mmCIF file of C-alpha atoms and ligand atoms in Angstrom:
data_model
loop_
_atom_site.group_PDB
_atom_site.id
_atom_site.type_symbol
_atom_site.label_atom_id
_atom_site.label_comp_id
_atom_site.label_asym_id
_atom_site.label_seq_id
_atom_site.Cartn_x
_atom_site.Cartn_y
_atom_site.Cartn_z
ATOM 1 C CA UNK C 69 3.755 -93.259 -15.838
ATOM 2 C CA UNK C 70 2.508 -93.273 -19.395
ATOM 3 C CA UNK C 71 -0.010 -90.071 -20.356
ATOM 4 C CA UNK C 72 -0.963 -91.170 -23.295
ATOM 5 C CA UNK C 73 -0.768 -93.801 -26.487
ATOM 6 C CA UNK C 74 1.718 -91.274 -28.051
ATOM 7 C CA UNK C 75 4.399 -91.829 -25.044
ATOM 8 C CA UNK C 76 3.824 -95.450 -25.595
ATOM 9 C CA UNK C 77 4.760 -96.032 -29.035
ATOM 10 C CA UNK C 78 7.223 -93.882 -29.470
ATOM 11 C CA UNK C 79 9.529 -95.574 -26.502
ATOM 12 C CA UNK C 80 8.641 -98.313 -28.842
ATOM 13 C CA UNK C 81 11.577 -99.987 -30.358
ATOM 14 C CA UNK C 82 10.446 -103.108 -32.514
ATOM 15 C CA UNK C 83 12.781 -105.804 -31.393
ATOM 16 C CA UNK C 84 12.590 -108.576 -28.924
ATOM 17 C CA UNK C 85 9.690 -108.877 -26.969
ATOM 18 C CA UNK C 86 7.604 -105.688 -27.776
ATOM 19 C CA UNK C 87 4.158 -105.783 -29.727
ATOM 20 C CA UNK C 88 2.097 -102.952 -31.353
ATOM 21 C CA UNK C 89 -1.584 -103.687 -30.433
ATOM 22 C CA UNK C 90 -3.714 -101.924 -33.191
ATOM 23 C CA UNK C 91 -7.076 -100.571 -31.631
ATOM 24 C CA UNK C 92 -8.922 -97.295 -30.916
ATOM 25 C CA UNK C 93 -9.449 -98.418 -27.824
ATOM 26 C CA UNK C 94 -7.501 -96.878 -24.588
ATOM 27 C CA UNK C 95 -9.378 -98.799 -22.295
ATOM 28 C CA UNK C 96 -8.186 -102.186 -24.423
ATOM 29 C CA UNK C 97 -4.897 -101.029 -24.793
ATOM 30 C CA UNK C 98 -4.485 -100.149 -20.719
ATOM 31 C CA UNK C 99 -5.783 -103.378 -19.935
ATOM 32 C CA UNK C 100 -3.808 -105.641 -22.491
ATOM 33 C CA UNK C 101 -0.320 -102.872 -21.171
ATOM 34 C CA UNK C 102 -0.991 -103.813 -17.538
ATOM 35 C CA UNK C 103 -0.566 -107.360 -18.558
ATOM 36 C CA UNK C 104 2.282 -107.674 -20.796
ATOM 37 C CA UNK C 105 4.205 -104.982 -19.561
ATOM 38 C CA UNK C 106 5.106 -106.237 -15.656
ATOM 39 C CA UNK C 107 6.167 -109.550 -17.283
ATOM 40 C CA UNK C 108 8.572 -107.917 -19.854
ATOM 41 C CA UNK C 109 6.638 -107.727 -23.356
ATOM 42 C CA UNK C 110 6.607 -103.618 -24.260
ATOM 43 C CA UNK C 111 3.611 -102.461 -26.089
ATOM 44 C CA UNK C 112 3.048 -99.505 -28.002
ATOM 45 C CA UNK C 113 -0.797 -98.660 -29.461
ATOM 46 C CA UNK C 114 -1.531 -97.851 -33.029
ATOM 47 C CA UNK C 115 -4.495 -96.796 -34.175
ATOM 48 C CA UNK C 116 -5.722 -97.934 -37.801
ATOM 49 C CA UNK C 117 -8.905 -98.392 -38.835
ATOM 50 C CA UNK C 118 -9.133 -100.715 -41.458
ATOM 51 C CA UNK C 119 -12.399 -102.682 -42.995
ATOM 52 C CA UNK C 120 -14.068 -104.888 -40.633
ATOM 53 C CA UNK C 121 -15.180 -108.070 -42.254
ATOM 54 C CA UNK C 122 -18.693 -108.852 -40.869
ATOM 55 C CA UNK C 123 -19.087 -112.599 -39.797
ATOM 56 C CA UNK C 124 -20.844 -114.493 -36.999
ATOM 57 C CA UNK C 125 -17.562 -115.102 -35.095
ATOM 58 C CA UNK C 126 -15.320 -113.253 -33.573
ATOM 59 C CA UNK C 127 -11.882 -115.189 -34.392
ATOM 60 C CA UNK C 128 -12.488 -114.475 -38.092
ATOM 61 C CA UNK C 129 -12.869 -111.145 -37.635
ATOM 62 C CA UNK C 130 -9.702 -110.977 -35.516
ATOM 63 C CA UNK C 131 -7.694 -112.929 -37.904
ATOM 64 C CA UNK C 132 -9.044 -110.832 -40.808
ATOM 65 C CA UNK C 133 -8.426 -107.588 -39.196
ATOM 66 C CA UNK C 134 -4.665 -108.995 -38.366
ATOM 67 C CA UNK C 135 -4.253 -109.813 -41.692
ATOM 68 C CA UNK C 136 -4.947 -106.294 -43.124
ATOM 69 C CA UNK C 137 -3.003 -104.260 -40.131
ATOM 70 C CA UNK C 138 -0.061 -106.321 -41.036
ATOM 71 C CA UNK C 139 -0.208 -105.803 -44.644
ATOM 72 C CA UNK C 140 -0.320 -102.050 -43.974
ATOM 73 C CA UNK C 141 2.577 -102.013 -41.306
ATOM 74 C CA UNK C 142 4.341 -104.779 -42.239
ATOM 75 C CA UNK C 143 5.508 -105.103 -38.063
ATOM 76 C CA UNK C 144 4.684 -108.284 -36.013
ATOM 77 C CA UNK C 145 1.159 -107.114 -33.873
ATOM 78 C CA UNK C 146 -2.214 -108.298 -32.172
ATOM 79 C CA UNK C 147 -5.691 -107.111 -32.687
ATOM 80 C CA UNK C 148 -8.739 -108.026 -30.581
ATOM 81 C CA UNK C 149 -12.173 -108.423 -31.211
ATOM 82 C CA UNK C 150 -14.258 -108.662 -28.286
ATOM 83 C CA UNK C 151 -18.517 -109.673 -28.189
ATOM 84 C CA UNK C 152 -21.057 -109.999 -25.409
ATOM 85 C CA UNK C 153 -22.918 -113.045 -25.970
ATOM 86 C CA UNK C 154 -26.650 -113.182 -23.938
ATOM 87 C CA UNK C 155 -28.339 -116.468 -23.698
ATOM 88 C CA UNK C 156 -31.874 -115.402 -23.467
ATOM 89 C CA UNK C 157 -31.326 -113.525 -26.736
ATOM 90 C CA UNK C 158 -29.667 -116.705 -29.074
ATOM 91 C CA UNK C 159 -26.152 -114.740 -28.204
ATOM 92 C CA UNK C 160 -26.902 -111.528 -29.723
ATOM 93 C CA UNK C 161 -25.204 -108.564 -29.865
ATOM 94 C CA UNK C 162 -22.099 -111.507 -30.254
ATOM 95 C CA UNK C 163 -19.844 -109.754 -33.042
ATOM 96 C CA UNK C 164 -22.404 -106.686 -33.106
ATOM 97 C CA UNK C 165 -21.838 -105.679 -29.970
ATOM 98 C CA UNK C 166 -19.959 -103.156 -31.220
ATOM 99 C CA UNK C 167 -22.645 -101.231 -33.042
ATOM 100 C CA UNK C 168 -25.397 -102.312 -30.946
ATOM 101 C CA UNK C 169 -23.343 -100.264 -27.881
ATOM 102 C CA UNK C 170 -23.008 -97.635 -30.145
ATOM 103 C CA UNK C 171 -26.604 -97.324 -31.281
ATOM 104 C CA UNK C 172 -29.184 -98.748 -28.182
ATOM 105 C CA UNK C 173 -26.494 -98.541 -25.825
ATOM 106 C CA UNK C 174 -26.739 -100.277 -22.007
ATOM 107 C CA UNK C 175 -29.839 -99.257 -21.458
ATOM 108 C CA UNK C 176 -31.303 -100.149 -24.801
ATOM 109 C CA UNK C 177 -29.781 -103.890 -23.196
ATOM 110 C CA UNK C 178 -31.422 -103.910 -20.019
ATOM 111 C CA UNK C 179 -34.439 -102.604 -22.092
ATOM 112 C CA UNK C 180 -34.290 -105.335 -24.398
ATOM 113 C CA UNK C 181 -33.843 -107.704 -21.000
ATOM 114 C CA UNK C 182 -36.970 -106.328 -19.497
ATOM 115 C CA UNK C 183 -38.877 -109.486 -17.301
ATOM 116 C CA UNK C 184 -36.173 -111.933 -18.879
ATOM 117 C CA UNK C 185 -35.300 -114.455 -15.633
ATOM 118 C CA UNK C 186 -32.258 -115.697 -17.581
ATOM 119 C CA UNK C 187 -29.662 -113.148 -17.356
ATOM 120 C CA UNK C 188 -27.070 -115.457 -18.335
ATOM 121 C CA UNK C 189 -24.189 -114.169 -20.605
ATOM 122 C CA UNK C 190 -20.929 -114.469 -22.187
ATOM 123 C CA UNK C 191 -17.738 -112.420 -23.065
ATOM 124 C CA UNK C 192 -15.535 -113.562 -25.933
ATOM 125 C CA UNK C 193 -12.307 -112.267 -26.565
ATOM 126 C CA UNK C 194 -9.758 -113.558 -29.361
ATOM 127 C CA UNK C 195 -6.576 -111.952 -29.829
ATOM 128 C CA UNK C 196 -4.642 -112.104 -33.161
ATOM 129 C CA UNK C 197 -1.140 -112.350 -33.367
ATOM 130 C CA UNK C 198 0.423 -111.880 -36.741
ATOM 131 C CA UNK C 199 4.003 -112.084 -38.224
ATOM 132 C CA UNK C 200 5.708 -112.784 -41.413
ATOM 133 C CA UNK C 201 6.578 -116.144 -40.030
ATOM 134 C CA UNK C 202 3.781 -116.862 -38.071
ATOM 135 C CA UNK C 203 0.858 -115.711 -39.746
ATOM 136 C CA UNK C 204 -2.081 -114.983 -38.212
ATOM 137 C CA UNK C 205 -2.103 -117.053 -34.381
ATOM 138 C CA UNK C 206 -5.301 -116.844 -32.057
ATOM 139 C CA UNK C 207 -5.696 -117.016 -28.518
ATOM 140 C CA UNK C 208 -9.396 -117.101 -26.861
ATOM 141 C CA UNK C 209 -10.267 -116.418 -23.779
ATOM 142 C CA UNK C 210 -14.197 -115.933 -22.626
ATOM 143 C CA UNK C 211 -16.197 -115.136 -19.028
ATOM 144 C CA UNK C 212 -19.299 -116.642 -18.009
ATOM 145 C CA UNK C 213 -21.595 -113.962 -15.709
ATOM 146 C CA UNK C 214 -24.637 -112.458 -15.766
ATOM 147 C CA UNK C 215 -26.283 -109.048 -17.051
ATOM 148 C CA UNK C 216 -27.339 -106.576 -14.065
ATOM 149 C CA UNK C 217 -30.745 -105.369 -13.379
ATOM 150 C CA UNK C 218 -29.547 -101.394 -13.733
ATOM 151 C CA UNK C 219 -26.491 -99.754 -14.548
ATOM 152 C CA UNK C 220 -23.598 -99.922 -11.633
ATOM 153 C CA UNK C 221 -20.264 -98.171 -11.945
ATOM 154 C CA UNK C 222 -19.279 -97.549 -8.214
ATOM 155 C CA UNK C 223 -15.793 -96.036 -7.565
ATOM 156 C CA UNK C 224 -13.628 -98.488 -9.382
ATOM 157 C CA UNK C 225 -12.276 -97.888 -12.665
ATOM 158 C CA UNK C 226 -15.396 -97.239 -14.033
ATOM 159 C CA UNK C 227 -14.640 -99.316 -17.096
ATOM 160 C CA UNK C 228 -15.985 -99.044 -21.058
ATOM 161 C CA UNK C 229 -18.254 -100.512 -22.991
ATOM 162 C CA UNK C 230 -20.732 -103.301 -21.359
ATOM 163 C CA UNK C 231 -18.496 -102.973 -18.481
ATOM 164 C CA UNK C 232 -21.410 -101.657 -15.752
ATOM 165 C CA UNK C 233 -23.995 -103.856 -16.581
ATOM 166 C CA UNK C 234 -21.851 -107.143 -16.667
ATOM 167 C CA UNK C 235 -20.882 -109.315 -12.990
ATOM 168 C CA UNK C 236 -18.836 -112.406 -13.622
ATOM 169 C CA UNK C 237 -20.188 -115.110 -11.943
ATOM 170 C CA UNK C 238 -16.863 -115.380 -9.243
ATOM 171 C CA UNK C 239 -17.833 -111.714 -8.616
ATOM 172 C CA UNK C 240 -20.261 -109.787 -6.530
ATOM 173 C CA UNK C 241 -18.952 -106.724 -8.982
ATOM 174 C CA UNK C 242 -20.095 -105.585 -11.998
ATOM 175 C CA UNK C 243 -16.426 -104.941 -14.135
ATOM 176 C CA UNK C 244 -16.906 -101.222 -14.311
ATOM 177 C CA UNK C 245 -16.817 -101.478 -10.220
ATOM 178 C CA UNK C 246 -13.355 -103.575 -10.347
ATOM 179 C CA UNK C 247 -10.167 -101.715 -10.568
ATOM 180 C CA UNK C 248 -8.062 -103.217 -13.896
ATOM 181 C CA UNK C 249 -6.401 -105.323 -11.575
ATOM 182 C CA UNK C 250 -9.703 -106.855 -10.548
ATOM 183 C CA UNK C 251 -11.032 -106.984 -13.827
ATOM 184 C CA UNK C 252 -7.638 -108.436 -15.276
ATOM 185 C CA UNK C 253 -7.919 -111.405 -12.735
ATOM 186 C CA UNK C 254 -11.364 -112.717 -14.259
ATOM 187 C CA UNK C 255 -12.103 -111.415 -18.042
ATOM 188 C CA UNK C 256 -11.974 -112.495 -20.921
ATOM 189 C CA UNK C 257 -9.276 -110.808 -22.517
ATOM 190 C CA UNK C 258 -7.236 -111.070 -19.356
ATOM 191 C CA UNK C 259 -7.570 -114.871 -20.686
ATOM 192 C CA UNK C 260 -7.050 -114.401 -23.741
ATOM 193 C CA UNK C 261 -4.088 -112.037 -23.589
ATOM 194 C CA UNK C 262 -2.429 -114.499 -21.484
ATOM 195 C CA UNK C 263 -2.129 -117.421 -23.398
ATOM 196 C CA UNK C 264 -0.946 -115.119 -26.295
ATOM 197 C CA UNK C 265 1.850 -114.449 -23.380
ATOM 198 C CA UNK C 266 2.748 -117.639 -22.451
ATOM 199 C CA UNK C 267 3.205 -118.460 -26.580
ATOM 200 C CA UNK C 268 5.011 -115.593 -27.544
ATOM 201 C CA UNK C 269 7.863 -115.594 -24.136
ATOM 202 C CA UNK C 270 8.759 -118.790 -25.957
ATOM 203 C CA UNK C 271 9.050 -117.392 -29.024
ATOM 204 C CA UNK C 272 11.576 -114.442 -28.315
ATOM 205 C CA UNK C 273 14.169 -115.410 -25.044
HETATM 206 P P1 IMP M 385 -14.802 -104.588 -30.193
HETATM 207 O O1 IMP M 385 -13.938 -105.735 -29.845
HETATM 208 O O2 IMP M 385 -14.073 -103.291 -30.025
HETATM 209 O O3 IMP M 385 -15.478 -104.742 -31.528
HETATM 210 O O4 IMP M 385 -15.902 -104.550 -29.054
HETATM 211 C C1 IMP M 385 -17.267 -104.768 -29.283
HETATM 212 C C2 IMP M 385 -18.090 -104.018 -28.283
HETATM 213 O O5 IMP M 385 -18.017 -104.683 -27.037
HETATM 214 C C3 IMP M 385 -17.678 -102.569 -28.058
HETATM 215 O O6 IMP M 385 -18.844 -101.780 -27.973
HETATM 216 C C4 IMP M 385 -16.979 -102.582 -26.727
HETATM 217 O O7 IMP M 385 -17.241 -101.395 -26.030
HETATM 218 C C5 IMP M 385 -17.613 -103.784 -26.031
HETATM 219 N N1 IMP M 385 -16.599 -104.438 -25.236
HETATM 220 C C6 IMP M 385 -15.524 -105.132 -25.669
HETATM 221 N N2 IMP M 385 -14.803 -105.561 -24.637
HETATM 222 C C7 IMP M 385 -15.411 -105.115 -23.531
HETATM 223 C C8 IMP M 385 -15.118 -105.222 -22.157
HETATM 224 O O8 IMP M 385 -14.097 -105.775 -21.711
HETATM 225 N N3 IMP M 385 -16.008 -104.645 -21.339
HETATM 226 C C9 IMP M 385 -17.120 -104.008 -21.768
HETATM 227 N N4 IMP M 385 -17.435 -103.863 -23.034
HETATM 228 C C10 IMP M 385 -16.586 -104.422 -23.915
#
């Protein structure tokens, strides 16, 4: 059982099928571990902030932030930049999401969503890939759902982010009342992450 990040990478050895996924985010890394792990492909979590590049989309961020990591550790990795797109308001946050949850927050959300009928909204998730050989790769995945009148965590994992105010439309759940396995089975990195998975196996036997 891992404690922490730490544990992770440094059972790392960089060699056939094992990644470093470069984020700041446990919660990201957990999920993204619980996938690749049980179907072979180690990953150890590095933490590196580099500069962001601000665009409309989130696969040029990805690819950009790939990019730099990889010219800074020089090993083969994956990034992931994540948005939550709401109809009702033109797809904003979309690649802000990360400062707009930092700044308004979920309830600043369901504020902003006040008497909107159309809850309708989006997650995006593109995951880079980047080697020497490669280059940057990208692999989408996205979940349609809607945004909940109030705030529900229950007793599942409790989730991050957007997580309690976000039910995917197969789900009677918000994701922050899924366990990871739940969540895994219907988001959009659980997408995303798996096509990287199904590329990369047939990359390294
Ligand atoms: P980033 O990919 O870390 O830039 O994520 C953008 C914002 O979306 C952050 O505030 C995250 O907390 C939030 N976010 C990303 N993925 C998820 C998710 O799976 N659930 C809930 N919030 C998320």
């Amino acid at each position: 059982m891992l404690k922490n990040a730490n544990d992770s990478i440094a059972k790392l050895q960089i060699g056939n099928k094992s990644i470093l996924f470069i984020t700041g985010n446990f919660h990201k890394f957990e999920e993204v571990r619980s996938i690749l792990n049980p179907i072979g492909i180690a990953v150890g979590m590095l933490r590196m902030k580099g500069k962001e590049v601000q665009s409309d989309h989130t696969k040029e961020i990805a690819e950009n932030s790939a990019i730099e990591a990889f010219n800074r550790c020089h090993l083969p990795l994956i990034v992931e930049d994540a948005g939550l797109f709401i109809y009702a308001l033109e797809g904003f946050p979309g690649p802000y999401s990360a400062y707009v949850y930092k700044t308004i927050q979920n309830r600043g959300i369901l504020k902003l969503m006040k008497d909107t009928q159309n809850r309708k909204a989006t997650f995006h998730s593109t995951i880079a890939y980047y080697n020497q050989k490669t280059g940057p790769l990208l692999f989408e995945g996205e979940v349609e759902g809607e945004l909940t009148l109030t705030e529900r965590k229950g007793d599942g994992n409790s989730g991050f982010g957007f997580d309690p105010i976000f039910q995917p439309a197969q789900s009677e759940k918000t994701f922050a009342e899924m366990t990871q396995k739940e969540k895994n089975k219907l988001s959009h990195r659980a997408k995303a992450v798996n096509k990287f998975a199904e590329w990369y196996k047939k990359q390294v036997q």
